[in-house]
Backbone as JSON Lines, residues from 0, in Angstrom:
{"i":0,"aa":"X","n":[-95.26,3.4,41.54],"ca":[-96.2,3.13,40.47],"c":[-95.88,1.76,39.86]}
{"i":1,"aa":"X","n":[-96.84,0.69,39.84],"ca":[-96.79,-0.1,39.0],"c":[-96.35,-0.48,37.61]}
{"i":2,"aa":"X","n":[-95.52,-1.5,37.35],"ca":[-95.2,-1.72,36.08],"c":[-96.32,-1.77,35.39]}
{"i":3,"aa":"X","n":[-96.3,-1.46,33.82],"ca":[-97.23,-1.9,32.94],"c":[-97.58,-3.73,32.94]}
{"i":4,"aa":"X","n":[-96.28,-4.16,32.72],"ca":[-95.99,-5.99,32.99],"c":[-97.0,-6.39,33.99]}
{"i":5,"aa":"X","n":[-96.53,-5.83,34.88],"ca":[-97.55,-6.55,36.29],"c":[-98.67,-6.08,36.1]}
{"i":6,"aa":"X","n":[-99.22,-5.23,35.18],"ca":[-100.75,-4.78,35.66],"c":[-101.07,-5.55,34.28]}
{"i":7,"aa":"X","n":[-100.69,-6.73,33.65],"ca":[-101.72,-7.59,32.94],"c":[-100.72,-9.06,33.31]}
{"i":8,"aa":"X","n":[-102.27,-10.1,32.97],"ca":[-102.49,-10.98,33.81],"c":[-102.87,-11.54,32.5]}
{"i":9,"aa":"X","n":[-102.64,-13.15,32.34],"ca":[-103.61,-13.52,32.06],"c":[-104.43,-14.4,32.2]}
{"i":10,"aa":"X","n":[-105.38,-14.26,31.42],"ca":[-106.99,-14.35,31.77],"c":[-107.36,-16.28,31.44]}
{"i":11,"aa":"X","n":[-108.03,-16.95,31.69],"ca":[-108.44,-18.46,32.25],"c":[-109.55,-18.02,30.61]}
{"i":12,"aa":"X","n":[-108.84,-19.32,30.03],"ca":[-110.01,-19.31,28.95],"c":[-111.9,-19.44,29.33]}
{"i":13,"aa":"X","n":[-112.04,-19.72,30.41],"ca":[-113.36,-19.38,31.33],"c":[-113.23,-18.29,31.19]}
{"i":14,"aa":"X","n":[-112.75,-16.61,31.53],"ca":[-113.24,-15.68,31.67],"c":[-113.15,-14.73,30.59]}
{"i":15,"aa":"X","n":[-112.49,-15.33,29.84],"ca":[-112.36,-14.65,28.35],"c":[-113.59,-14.4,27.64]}
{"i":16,"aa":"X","n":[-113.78,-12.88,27.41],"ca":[-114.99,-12.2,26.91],"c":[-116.16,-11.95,27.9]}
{"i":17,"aa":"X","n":[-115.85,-12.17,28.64],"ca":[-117.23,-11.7,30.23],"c":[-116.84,-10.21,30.55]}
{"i":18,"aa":"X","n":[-117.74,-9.66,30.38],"ca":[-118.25,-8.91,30.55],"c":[-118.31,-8.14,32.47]}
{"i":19,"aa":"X","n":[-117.45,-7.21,33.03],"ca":[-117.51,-6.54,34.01],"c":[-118.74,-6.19,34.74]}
{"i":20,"aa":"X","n":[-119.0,-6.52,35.62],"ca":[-120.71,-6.3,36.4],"c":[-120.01,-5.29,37.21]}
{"i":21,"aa":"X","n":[-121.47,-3.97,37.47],"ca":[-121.23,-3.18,38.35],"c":[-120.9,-3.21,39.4]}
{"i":22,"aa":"X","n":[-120.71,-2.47,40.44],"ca":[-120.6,-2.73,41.81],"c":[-121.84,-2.84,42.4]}
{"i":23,"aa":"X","n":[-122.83,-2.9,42.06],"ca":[-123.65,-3.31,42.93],"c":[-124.22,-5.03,42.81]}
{"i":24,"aa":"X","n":[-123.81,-5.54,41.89],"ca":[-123.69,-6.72,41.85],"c":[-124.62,-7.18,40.8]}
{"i":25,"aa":"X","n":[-125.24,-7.0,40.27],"ca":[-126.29,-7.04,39.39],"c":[-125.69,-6.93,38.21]}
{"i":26,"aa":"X","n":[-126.18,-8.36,37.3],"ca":[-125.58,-8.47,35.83],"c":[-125.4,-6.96,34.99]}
{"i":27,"aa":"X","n":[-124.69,-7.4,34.28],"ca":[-124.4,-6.09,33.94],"c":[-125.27,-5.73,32.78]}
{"i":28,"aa":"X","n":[-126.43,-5.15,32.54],"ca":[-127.31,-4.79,31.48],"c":[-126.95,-5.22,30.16]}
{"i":29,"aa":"X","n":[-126.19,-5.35,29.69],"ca":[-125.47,-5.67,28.18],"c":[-126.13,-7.24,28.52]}
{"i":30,"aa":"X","n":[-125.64,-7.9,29.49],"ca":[-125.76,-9.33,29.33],"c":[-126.43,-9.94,30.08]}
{"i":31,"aa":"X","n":[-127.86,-8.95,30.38],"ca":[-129.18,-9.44,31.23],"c":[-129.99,-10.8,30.64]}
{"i":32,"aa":"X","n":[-130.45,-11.01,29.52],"ca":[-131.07,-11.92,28.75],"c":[-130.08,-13.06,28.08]}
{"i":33,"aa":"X","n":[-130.35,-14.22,29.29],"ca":[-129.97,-15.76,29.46],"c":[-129.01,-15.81,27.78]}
{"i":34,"aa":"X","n":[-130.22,-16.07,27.0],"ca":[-130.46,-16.71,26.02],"c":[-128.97,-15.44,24.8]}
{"i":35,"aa":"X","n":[-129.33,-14.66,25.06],"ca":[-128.27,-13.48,24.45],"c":[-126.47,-14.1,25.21]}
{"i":36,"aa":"X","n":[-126.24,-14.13,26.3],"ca":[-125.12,-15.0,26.7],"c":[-124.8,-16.14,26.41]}
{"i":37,"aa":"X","n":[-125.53,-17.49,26.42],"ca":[-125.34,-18.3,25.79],"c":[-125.42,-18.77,24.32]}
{"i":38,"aa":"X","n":[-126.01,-17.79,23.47],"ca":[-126.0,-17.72,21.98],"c":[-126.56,-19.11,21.71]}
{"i":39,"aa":"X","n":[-125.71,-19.45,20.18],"ca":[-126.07,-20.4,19.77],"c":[-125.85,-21.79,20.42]}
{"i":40,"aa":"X","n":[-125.56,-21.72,21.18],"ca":[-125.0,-22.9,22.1],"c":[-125.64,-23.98,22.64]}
{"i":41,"aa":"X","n":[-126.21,-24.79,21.56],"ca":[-127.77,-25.51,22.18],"c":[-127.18,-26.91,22.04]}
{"i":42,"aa":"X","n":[-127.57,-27.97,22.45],"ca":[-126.52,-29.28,22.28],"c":[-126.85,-29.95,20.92]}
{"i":43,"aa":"X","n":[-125.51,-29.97,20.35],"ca":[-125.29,-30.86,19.17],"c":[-124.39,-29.6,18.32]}
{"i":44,"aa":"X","n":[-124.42,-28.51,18.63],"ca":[-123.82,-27.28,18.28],"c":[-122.23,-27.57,17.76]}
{"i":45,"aa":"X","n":[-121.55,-27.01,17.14],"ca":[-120.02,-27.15,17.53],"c":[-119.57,-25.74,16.87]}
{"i":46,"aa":"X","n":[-118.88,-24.64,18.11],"ca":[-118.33,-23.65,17.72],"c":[-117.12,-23.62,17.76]}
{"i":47,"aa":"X","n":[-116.16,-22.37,17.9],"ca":[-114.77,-22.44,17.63],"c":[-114.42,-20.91,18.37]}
{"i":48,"aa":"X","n":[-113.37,-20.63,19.07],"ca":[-112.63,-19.56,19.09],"c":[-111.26,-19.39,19.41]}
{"i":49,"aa":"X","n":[-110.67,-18.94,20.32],"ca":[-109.08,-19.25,20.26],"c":[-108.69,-20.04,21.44]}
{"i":50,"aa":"X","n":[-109.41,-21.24,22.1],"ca":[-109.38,-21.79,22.61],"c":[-109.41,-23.49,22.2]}
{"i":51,"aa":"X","n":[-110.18,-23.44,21.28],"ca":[-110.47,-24.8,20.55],"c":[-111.34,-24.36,20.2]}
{"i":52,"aa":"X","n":[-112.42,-26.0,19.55],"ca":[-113.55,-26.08,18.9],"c":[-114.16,-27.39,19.57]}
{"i":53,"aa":"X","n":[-115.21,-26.46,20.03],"ca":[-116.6,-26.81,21.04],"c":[-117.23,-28.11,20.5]}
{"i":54,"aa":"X","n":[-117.92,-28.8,20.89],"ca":[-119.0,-29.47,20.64],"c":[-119.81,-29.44,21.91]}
{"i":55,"aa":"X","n":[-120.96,-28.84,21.49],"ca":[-122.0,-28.69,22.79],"c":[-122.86,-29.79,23.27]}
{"i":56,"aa":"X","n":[-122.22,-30.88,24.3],"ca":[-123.26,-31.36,24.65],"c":[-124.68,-31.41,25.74]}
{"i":57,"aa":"X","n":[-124.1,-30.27,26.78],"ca":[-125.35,-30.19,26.99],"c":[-125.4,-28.51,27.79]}
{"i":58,"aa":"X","n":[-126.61,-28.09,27.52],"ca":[-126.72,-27.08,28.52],"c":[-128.01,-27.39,29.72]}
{"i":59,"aa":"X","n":[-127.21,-26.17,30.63],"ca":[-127.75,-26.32,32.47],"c":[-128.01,-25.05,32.41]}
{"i":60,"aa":"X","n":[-129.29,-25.09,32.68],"ca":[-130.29,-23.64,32.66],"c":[-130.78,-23.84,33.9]}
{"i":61,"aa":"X","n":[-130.66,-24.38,34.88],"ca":[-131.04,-24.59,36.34],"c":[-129.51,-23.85,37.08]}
{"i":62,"aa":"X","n":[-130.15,-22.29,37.82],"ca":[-129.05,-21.99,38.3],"c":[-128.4,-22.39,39.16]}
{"i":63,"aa":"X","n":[-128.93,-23.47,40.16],"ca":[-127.94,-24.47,41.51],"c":[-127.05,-25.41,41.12]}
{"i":64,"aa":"X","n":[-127.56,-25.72,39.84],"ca":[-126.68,-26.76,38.94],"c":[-125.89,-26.14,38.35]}
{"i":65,"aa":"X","n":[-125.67,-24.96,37.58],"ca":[-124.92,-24.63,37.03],"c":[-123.57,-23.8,37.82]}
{"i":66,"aa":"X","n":[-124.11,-23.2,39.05],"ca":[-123.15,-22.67,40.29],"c":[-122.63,-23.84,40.75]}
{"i":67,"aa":"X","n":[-122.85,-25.14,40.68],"ca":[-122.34,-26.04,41.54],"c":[-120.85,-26.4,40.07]}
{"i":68,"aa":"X","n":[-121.98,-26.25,39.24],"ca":[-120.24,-27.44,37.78],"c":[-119.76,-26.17,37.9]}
{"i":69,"aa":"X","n":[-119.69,-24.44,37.74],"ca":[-118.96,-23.52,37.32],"c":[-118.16,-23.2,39.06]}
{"i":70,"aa":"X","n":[-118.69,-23.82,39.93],"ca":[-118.01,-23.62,41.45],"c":[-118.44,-22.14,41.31]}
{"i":71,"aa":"X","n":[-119.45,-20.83,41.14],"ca":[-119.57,-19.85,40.85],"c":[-120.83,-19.79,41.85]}
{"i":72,"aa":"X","n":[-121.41,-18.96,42.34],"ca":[-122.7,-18.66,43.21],"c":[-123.61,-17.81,42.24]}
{"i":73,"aa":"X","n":[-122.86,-17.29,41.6],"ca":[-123.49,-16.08,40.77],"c":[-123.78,-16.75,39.4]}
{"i":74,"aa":"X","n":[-123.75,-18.03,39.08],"ca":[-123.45,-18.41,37.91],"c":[-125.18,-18.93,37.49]}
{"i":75,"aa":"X","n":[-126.01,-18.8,36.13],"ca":[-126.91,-18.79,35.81],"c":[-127.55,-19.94,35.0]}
{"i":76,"aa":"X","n":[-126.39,-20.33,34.38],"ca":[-126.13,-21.02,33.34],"c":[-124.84,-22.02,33.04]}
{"i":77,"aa":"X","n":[-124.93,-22.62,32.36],"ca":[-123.49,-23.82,32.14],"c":[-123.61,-24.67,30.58]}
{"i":78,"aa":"X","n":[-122.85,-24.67,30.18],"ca":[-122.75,-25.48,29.02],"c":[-121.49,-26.17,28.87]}
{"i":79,"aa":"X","n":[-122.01,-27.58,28.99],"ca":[-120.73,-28.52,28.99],"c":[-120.48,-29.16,27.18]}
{"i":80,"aa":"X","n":[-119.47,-28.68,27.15],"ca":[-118.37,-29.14,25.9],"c":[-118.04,-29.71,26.26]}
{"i":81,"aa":"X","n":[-116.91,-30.57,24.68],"ca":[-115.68,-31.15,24.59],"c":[-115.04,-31.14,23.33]}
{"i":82,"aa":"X","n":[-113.93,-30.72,23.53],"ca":[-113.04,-29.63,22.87],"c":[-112.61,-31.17,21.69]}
{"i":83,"aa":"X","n":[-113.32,-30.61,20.4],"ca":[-113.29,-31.89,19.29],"c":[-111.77,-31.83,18.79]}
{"i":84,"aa":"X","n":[-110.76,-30.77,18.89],"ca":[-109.35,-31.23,18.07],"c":[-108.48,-31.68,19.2]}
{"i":85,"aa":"X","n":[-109.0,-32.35,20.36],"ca":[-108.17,-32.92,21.16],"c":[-108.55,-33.91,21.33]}
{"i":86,"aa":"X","n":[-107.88,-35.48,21.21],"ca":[-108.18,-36.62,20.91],"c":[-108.9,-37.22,22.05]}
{"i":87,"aa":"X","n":[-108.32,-36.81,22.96],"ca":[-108.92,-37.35,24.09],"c":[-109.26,-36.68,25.19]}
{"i":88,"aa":"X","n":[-110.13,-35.58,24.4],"ca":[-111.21,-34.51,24.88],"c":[-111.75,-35.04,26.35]}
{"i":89,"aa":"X","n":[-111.98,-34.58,27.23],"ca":[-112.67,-34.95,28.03],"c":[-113.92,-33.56,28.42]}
{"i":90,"aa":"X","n":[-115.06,-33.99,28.88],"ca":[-116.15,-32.59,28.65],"c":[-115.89,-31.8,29.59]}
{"i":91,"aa":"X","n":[-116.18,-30.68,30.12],"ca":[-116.21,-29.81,30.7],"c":[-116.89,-28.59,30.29]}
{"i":92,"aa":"X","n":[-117.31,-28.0,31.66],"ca":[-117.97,-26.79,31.92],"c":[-117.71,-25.7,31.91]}
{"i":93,"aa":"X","n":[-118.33,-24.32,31.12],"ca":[-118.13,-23.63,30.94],"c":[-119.1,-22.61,30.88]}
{"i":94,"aa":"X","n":[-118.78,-21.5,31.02],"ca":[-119.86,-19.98,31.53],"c":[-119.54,-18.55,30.97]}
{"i":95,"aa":"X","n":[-118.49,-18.96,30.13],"ca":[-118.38,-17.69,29.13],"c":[-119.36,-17.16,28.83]}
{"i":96,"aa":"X","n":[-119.64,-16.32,28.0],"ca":[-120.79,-15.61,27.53],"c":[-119.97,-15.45,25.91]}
{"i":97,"aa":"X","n":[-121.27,-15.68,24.82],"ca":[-120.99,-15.54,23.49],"c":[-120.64,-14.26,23.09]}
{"i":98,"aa":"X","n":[-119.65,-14.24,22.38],"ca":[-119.11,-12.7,22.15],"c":[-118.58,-12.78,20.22]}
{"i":99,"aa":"X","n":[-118.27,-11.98,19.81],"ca":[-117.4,-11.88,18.4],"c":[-116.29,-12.63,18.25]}
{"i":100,"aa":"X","n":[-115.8,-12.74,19.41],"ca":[-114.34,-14.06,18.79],"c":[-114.95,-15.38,18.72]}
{"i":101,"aa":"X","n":[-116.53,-15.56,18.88],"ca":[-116.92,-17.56,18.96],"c":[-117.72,-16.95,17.9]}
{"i":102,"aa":"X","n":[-117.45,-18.19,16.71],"ca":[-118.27,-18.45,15.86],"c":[-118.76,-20.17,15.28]}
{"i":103,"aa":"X","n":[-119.63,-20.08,15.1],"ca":[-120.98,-21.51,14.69],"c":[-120.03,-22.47,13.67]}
{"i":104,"aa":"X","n":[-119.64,-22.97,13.72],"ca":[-119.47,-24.11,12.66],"c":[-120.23,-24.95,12.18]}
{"i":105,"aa":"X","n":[-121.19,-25.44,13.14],"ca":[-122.21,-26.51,12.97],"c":[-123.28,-25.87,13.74]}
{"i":106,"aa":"X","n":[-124.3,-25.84,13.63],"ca":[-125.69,-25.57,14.22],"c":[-126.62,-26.69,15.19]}
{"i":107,"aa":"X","n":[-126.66,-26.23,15.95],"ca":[-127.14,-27.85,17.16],"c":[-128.75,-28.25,16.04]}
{"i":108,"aa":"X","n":[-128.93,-29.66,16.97],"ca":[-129.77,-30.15,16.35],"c":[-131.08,-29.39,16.74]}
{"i":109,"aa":"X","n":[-131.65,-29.86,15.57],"ca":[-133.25,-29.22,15.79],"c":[-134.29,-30.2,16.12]}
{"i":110,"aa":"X","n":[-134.09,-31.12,16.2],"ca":[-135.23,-31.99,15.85],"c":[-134.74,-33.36,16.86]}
{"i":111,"aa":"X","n":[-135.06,-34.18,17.34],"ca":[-135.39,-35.94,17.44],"c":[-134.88,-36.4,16.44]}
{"i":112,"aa":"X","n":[-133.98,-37.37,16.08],"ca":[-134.21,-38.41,15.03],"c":[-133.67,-39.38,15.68]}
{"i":113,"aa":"X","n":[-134.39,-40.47,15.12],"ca":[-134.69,-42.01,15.64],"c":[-133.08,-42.7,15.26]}
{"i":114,"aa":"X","n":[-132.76,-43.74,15.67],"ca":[-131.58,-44.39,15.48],"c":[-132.08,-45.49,14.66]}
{"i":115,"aa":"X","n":[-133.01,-45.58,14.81],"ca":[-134.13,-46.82,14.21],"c":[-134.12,-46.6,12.59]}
């Protein structure tokens, strides 16, 4: 019988809070609707959880694009951050799904505004 030790792992701040799909392969009902997984996560956004704090710059709602940045086949979606309390953040991709440990700090933009 397995140690308790060896039977936890841990988990790639990518898979933290995703959600288990059945065996037949098909999203798992809880987290069928796009827009319900990616939450508030629209670009200009900046959230936070125990990973850092987000700034959203862009999301990939084209699923070939988003399987290609997440290296994932199954992947639907993508939203590329960059992690604002690290100085020299660099962006990256990510496919978590929004859960209770990420919360909004800033709200993405709504609108156009001119620089002009």
């Amino acid at each position: 019988m397995p140690s308790i030790a060896s039977m936890h792992t841990a988990a790639s701040p990518e898979h933290e809070g995703r959600k288990e799909t059945p065996a037949t392969g098909r999203p798992h009902p809880y987290y069928s609707d796009v827009a319900e997984q990616i939450g508030p996560r629209l670009p200009g956004a900046i959230y936070q959880n125990v990973d850092g704090r987000f700034e959203v710059l862009s999301l990939v709602t084209d699923p070939a694009d988003a399987a290609a940045l997440l290296r994932r086949d199954s992947a639907r979606w993508a939203v590329i951050v960059r992690d604002t309390l690290r100085p020299d953040g660099q962006p990256f991709a990510v496919g978590s799904v929004w859960t209770t440990s990420d919360y909004l700090i800033r709200p993405a933009r709504t609108a156009y505004t001119s620089a002009a």
